């Protein structure tokens, strides 16, 4: 599933496409997307006649800001889910299989949302409403933003009994981190992924916050991690999968100490750790 670096890479590629012409028409396939709550009412017809302004990102969500014909700010929210992607093409270029939304612009270009497994979602709203409603209103801080640090993680998760890996996956704690970057950050911070969050001292939270930023920045520099389907709007894959420390490497040697990396499963989701670099500490307080 695309995480912050992948979604941000898509945002940058969409910005480069310089979509400026108003939306002329909207086509929607007959298949429902992302059946979860908040996503059934797509309201895509709101976008007819609207003029695109800019692409933003919040956590793993893309936001397209547009101005309506009467100059009201509108937004289109996109979640890529597991296999979703956005592509810009010429009008008339053949639609990829599994295209579910097509916005045709006046400059004879189209923006398409393609999603084979349909866990992604697209919806339109007045801009302020979009920001004030779930899922955006529930998101925690942006890890690459100015205010993110160990104190900020401690405030929301410092008393939690949950495992560190699951704390990092909680979008209310920090927005945009998923399983890949959570496991990578825990490795860099030399913290055991299954350690209860409440055992961390302030210094360990600081180390973890720094590690989260480092792995996300590296992912971004590499254009994202491509496991299967991820592509940016230009169709480019990322290369960060070659730089991963632990994710997807169970049984292979640790790049730091050479020990065989171990897989684990928690809450139905797999993970990987180094038994040497991420040893479970005996002391109650982990610094
Ligand atoms: Zn190791």
CSV table of C-alpha atoms and ligand atoms in Angstrom, one decimal:
chain,number,residue,atom,x,y,z
A,1,UNK,CA,0.0,0.0,0.0
A,2,UNK,CA,1.4,3.4,-0.9
A,3,UNK,CA,2.7,5.3,2.2
A,4,UNK,CA,3.8,8.9,2.5
A,5,UNK,CA,6.8,8.8,0.2
A,6,UNK,CA,4.8,7.1,-2.6
A,7,UNK,CA,1.8,9.5,-2.3
A,8,UNK,CA,4.1,12.5,-2.1
A,9,UNK,CA,5.9,11.3,-5.3
A,10,UNK,CA,2.5,11.0,-7.0
A,11,UNK,CA,1.6,14.5,-5.8
A,12,UNK,CA,4.9,15.9,-7.3
A,13,UNK,CA,4.3,14.2,-10.6
A,14,UNK,CA,0.8,15.6,-10.7
A,15,UNK,CA,2.1,19.1,-10.0
A,16,UNK,CA,4.5,18.7,-12.9
A,17,UNK,CA,1.6,17.8,-15.2
A,18,UNK,CA,0.3,21.4,-14.7
A,19,UNK,CA,-3.4,20.8,-15.0
A,20,UNK,CA,-5.0,24.2,-15.3
A,21,UNK,CA,-8.0,23.8,-17.6
A,22,UNK,CA,-11.5,23.6,-16.2
A,23,UNK,CA,-13.3,20.2,-15.8
A,24,UNK,CA,-15.5,19.7,-18.8
A,25,UNK,CA,-17.1,16.4,-18.0
A,26,UNK,CA,-16.9,13.5,-15.6
A,27,UNK,CA,-17.2,9.8,-16.3
A,28,UNK,CA,-17.6,7.2,-13.6
A,29,UNK,CA,-17.5,3.4,-14.0
A,30,UNK,CA,-20.4,1.4,-12.5
A,31,UNK,CA,-18.2,-0.2,-9.9
A,32,UNK,CA,-18.2,1.0,-6.3
A,33,UNK,CA,-14.9,2.0,-4.7
A,34,UNK,CA,-13.8,1.6,-1.1
A,35,UNK,CA,-17.0,0.6,0.6
A,36,UNK,CA,-15.8,1.9,4.0
A,37,UNK,CA,-17.8,4.7,5.6
A,38,UNK,CA,-17.1,8.3,4.5
A,39,UNK,CA,-16.5,7.1,1.0
A,40,UNK,CA,-19.9,6.2,-0.4
A,41,UNK,CA,-21.0,9.7,-1.3
A,42,UNK,CA,-18.5,10.8,-3.9
A,43,UNK,CA,-20.3,14.0,-5.1
A,44,UNK,CA,-18.0,14.1,-8.2
A,45,UNK,CA,-20.5,16.2,-10.1
A,46,UNK,CA,-19.5,19.1,-7.9
A,47,UNK,CA,-16.3,19.3,-9.9
A,48,UNK,CA,-18.0,20.1,-13.3
A,49,UNK,CA,-16.8,23.5,-14.5
A,50,UNK,CA,-14.2,23.8,-11.7
A,51,UNK,CA,-10.7,25.1,-12.4
A,52,UNK,CA,-7.7,23.1,-10.9
A,53,UNK,CA,-5.4,25.1,-8.7
A,54,UNK,CA,-2.9,22.8,-6.9
A,55,UNK,CA,-2.2,19.3,-5.4
A,56,UNK,CA,-1.7,18.8,-1.7
A,57,UNK,CA,-1.1,15.8,0.5
A,58,UNK,CA,-2.2,14.9,4.0
A,59,UNK,CA,-0.8,11.6,5.3
A,60,UNK,CA,-1.5,9.0,2.6
A,61,UNK,CA,-4.3,11.2,1.0
A,62,UNK,CA,-4.0,13.3,-2.1
A,63,UNK,CA,-6.0,16.5,-2.2
A,64,UNK,CA,-6.7,18.4,-5.4
A,65,UNK,CA,-7.8,22.0,-4.8
A,66,UNK,CA,-10.1,23.6,-7.4
A,67,UNK,CA,-12.2,26.7,-7.7
A,68,UNK,CA,-15.8,26.4,-8.7
A,69,UNK,CA,-17.4,28.5,-11.4
A,70,UNK,CA,-18.5,30.9,-8.7
A,71,UNK,CA,-15.0,30.8,-7.3
A,72,UNK,CA,-15.8,28.7,-4.2
A,73,UNK,CA,-12.9,26.5,-3.1
A,74,UNK,CA,-13.5,22.8,-3.8
A,75,UNK,CA,-11.5,19.7,-3.1
A,76,UNK,CA,-11.1,16.2,-4.5
A,77,UNK,CA,-9.8,13.7,-2.0
A,78,UNK,CA,-8.0,10.6,-3.4
A,79,UNK,CA,-6.9,7.6,-1.4
A,80,UNK,CA,-4.9,5.1,-3.5
A,81,UNK,CA,-5.7,2.1,-1.3
A,82,UNK,CA,-3.8,-0.9,-2.3
A,83,UNK,CA,-3.5,-0.6,-6.1
A,84,UNK,CA,-4.9,2.8,-7.0
A,85,UNK,CA,-3.1,5.2,-9.3
A,86,UNK,CA,-3.8,8.5,-11.1
A,87,UNK,CA,-2.8,9.1,-14.7
A,88,UNK,CA,-2.9,12.1,-17.0
A,89,UNK,CA,-3.6,11.3,-20.6
A,90,UNK,CA,-4.8,12.8,-23.8
A,91,UNK,CA,-8.6,12.7,-24.4
A,92,UNK,CA,-9.3,9.6,-26.5
A,93,UNK,CA,-6.2,7.7,-25.4
A,94,UNK,CA,-7.5,4.2,-24.5
A,95,UNK,CA,-8.7,3.8,-21.0
A,96,UNK,CA,-6.6,1.3,-18.9
A,97,UNK,CA,-8.5,-1.7,-17.6
A,98,UNK,CA,-10.0,-0.9,-14.1
A,99,UNK,CA,-10.3,2.9,-14.8
A,100,UNK,CA,-13.1,4.0,-12.5
A,101,UNK,CA,-13.1,7.8,-12.7
A,102,UNK,CA,-12.2,10.0,-15.6
A,103,UNK,CA,-12.2,13.8,-15.4
A,104,UNK,CA,-12.1,15.4,-18.8
A,105,UNK,CA,-10.5,18.9,-19.0
A,106,UNK,CA,-11.1,21.6,-21.6
A,107,UNK,CA,-7.5,21.3,-22.8
A,108,UNK,CA,-8.3,17.8,-24.1
A,109,UNK,CA,-6.5,16.1,-21.3
A,110,UNK,CA,-8.0,13.6,-18.8
A,111,UNK,CA,-7.2,12.7,-15.3
A,112,UNK,CA,-8.0,9.1,-14.6
A,113,UNK,CA,-8.2,7.0,-11.4
A,114,UNK,CA,-7.3,3.4,-12.1
A,115,UNK,CA,-7.7,0.8,-9.4
A,116,UNK,CA,-7.7,-3.0,-10.0
A,117,UNK,CA,-8.6,-4.0,-6.5
A,118,UNK,CA,-10.9,-1.0,-5.7
A,119,UNK,CA,-9.7,-0.4,-2.1
A,120,UNK,CA,-9.0,3.2,-3.2
A,121,UNK,CA,-11.5,6.0,-3.1
A,122,UNK,CA,-12.3,9.4,-4.7
A,123,UNK,CA,-14.7,12.0,-3.4
A,124,UNK,CA,-15.3,15.8,-3.9
A,125,UNK,CA,-16.5,18.4,-1.3
A,126,UNK,CA,-16.3,22.1,-0.6
A,127,UNK,CA,-12.7,22.5,0.5
A,128,UNK,CA,-13.4,23.5,4.1
A,129,UNK,CA,-15.8,20.6,4.6
A,130,UNK,CA,-13.3,18.1,3.2
A,131,UNK,CA,-10.7,19.2,5.8
A,132,UNK,CA,-13.2,19.2,8.6
A,133,UNK,CA,-14.6,15.7,8.0
A,134,UNK,CA,-13.1,12.2,8.5
A,135,UNK,CA,-10.7,10.9,7.5
A,136,UNK,CA,-8.6,14.2,7.3
A,137,UNK,CA,-9.8,15.7,10.6
A,138,UNK,CA,-8.6,12.5,12.5
A,139,UNK,CA,-5.1,12.6,11.1
A,140,UNK,CA,-2.1,13.1,13.4
A,141,UNK,CA,0.9,15.4,12.6
A,142,UNK,CA,2.8,15.3,9.4
A,143,UNK,CA,6.1,13.6,10.1
A,144,UNK,CA,8.0,15.7,7.7
A,145,UNK,CA,6.4,18.9,9.0
A,146,UNK,CA,8.0,21.4,11.4
A,147,UNK,CA,6.3,20.3,14.7
A,148,UNK,CA,7.1,16.6,14.6
A,149,UNK,CA,9.4,15.2,17.3
A,150,UNK,CA,9.7,12.7,20.1
A,151,UNK,CA,7.7,14.8,22.5
A,152,UNK,CA,4.9,14.9,20.0
A,153,UNK,CA,4.9,11.1,19.8
A,154,UNK,CA,5.1,10.7,23.5
A,155,UNK,CA,2.1,13.0,24.1
A,156,UNK,CA,-0.2,10.7,22.1
A,157,UNK,CA,1.3,7.3,22.6
A,158,UNK,CA,3.6,7.5,25.7
A,159,UNK,CA,1.1,5.7,28.0
A,160,UNK,CA,-0.1,3.2,25.4
A,161,UNK,CA,0.3,-0.5,26.0
A,162,UNK,CA,0.2,-1.2,22.3
A,163,UNK,CA,3.2,-2.5,20.4
A,164,UNK,CA,5.5,0.2,18.9
A,165,UNK,CA,4.9,-1.1,15.3
A,166,UNK,CA,1.1,-0.7,15.7
A,167,UNK,CA,1.5,2.7,17.4
A,168,UNK,CA,3.3,4.0,14.3
A,169,UNK,CA,0.6,2.5,12.0
A,170,UNK,CA,-2.1,4.5,13.8
A,171,UNK,CA,-2.8,7.5,11.5
A,172,UNK,CA,-3.9,9.5,14.6
A,173,UNK,CA,-0.5,9.2,16.1
A,174,UNK,CA,1.5,10.2,12.9
A,175,UNK,CA,0.0,10.6,9.4
A,176,UNK,CA,1.4,8.7,6.4
A,177,UNK,CA,3.4,5.9,8.0
A,178,UNK,CA,2.5,2.3,7.0
A,179,UNK,CA,4.1,-1.1,7.6
A,180,UNK,CA,7.1,-0.6,5.4
A,181,UNK,CA,8.4,2.7,6.9
A,182,UNK,CA,7.3,1.7,10.5
A,183,UNK,CA,9.5,-1.4,10.4
A,184,UNK,CA,12.3,0.5,8.8
A,185,UNK,CA,12.2,3.3,11.4
A,186,UNK,CA,12.1,0.8,14.3
A,187,UNK,CA,15.2,-0.9,12.9
A,188,UNK,CA,17.1,2.4,12.5
A,189,UNK,CA,16.1,3.4,16.1
A,190,UNK,CA,17.2,-0.1,17.3
A,191,UNK,CA,13.8,-0.6,18.9
A,192,UNK,CA,11.9,-3.9,19.1
A,193,UNK,CA,8.7,-3.6,17.1
A,194,UNK,CA,6.6,-5.5,19.7
A,195,UNK,CA,7.7,-3.5,22.7
A,196,UNK,CA,4.8,-1.8,24.5
A,197,UNK,CA,5.0,1.9,23.8
A,198,UNK,CA,4.7,2.9,27.5
A,199,UNK,CA,8.2,1.4,28.2
A,200,UNK,CA,10.0,4.1,26.1
A,201,UNK,CA,11.9,6.9,27.9
A,202,UNK,CA,11.9,10.3,26.3
A,203,UNK,CA,15.3,9.7,24.6
A,204,UNK,CA,14.0,6.6,22.8
A,205,UNK,CA,11.0,8.6,21.5
A,206,UNK,CA,13.3,11.3,20.2
A,207,UNK,CA,15.4,8.6,18.4
A,208,UNK,CA,12.3,7.0,16.9
A,209,UNK,CA,11.0,10.4,15.6
A,210,UNK,CA,14.3,11.1,14.0
A,211,UNK,CA,14.3,7.6,12.4
A,212,UNK,CA,10.8,8.0,11.1
A,213,UNK,CA,11.8,11.2,9.3
A,214,UNK,CA,15.0,9.6,8.0
A,215,UNK,CA,13.3,6.6,6.4
A,216,UNK,CA,10.5,8.8,4.9
A,217,UNK,CA,13.0,11.2,3.5
A,218,UNK,CA,15.1,8.4,2.0
A,219,UNK,CA,12.0,6.9,0.5
A,220,UNK,CA,11.1,10.2,-1.1
A,221,UNK,CA,14.6,10.7,-2.5
A,222,UNK,CA,14.2,7.2,-4.1
A,223,UNK,CA,10.8,8.1,-5.6
A,224,UNK,CA,9.0,5.7,-3.3
A,225,UNK,CA,9.1,1.9,-2.7
A,226,UNK,CA,7.7,-0.2,-5.5
A,227,UNK,CA,6.5,-3.6,-4.4
A,228,UNK,CA,3.9,-4.3,-7.1
A,229,UNK,CA,1.6,-1.7,-8.5
A,230,UNK,CA,2.8,1.7,-7.3
A,231,UNK,CA,3.5,4.2,-10.1
A,232,UNK,CA,3.6,8.0,-10.1
A,233,UNK,CA,1.4,9.9,-12.5
A,234,UNK,CA,4.1,9.7,-15.2
A,235,UNK,CA,4.1,5.9,-14.9
A,236,UNK,CA,7.5,5.8,-13.1
A,237,UNK,CA,8.2,3.2,-10.4
A,238,UNK,CA,10.3,4.1,-7.3
A,239,UNK,CA,13.5,2.4,-6.3
A,240,UNK,CA,13.5,2.5,-2.5
A,241,UNK,CA,12.8,-1.3,-2.3
A,242,UNK,CA,16.5,-1.8,-3.0
A,243,UNK,CA,17.5,0.3,0.1
A,244,UNK,CA,15.2,-1.3,2.7
A,245,UNK,CA,16.9,-2.6,5.9
A,246,UNK,CA,14.3,-5.1,7.0
A,247,UNK,CA,10.9,-4.9,5.2
A,248,UNK,CA,10.4,-8.0,3.0
A,249,UNK,CA,13.8,-9.4,4.1
A,250,UNK,CA,12.9,-12.1,6.7
A,251,UNK,CA,15.5,-14.9,6.7
A,252,UNK,CA,18.1,-12.7,4.9
A,253,UNK,CA,21.2,-11.4,6.7
A,254,UNK,CA,20.9,-8.1,8.5
A,255,UNK,CA,22.8,-5.4,6.5
A,256,UNK,CA,24.4,-4.2,9.8
A,257,UNK,CA,25.3,-7.3,11.8
A,258,UNK,CA,24.8,-10.2,9.5
A,259,UNK,CA,22.3,-12.1,11.7
A,260,UNK,CA,19.3,-13.7,10.0
A,261,UNK,CA,16.3,-11.3,10.1
A,262,UNK,CA,13.2,-12.7,11.8
A,263,UNK,CA,9.6,-12.4,10.7
A,264,UNK,CA,6.7,-11.9,13.1
A,265,UNK,CA,2.9,-11.5,12.8
A,266,UNK,CA,0.9,-9.1,15.0
A,267,UNK,CA,-2.8,-8.5,14.6
A,268,UNK,CA,-2.7,-10.3,11.3
A,269,UNK,CA,0.1,-8.1,9.8
A,270,UNK,CA,3.5,-9.4,9.2
A,271,UNK,CA,6.7,-7.7,10.2
A,272,UNK,CA,10.5,-8.2,10.2
A,273,UNK,CA,13.2,-7.4,12.8
A,274,UNK,CA,16.8,-8.0,13.5
A,275,UNK,CA,17.2,-10.2,16.7
A,276,UNK,CA,20.6,-8.6,17.5
A,277,UNK,CA,20.1,-4.9,16.6
A,278,UNK,CA,16.6,-4.9,18.0
A,279,UNK,CA,17.0,-7.1,21.0
A,280,UNK,CA,14.1,-7.0,23.5
A,281,UNK,CA,15.6,-5.1,26.5
A,282,UNK,CA,15.3,-6.5,30.0
A,283,UNK,CA,15.1,-3.1,31.7
A,284,UNK,CA,11.6,-1.8,32.3
A,285,UNK,CA,12.4,1.6,30.9
A,286,UNK,CA,14.0,1.7,27.4
A,287,UNK,CA,16.2,4.6,26.7
B,1,LIG,ZN1,21.3,-6.7,12.8
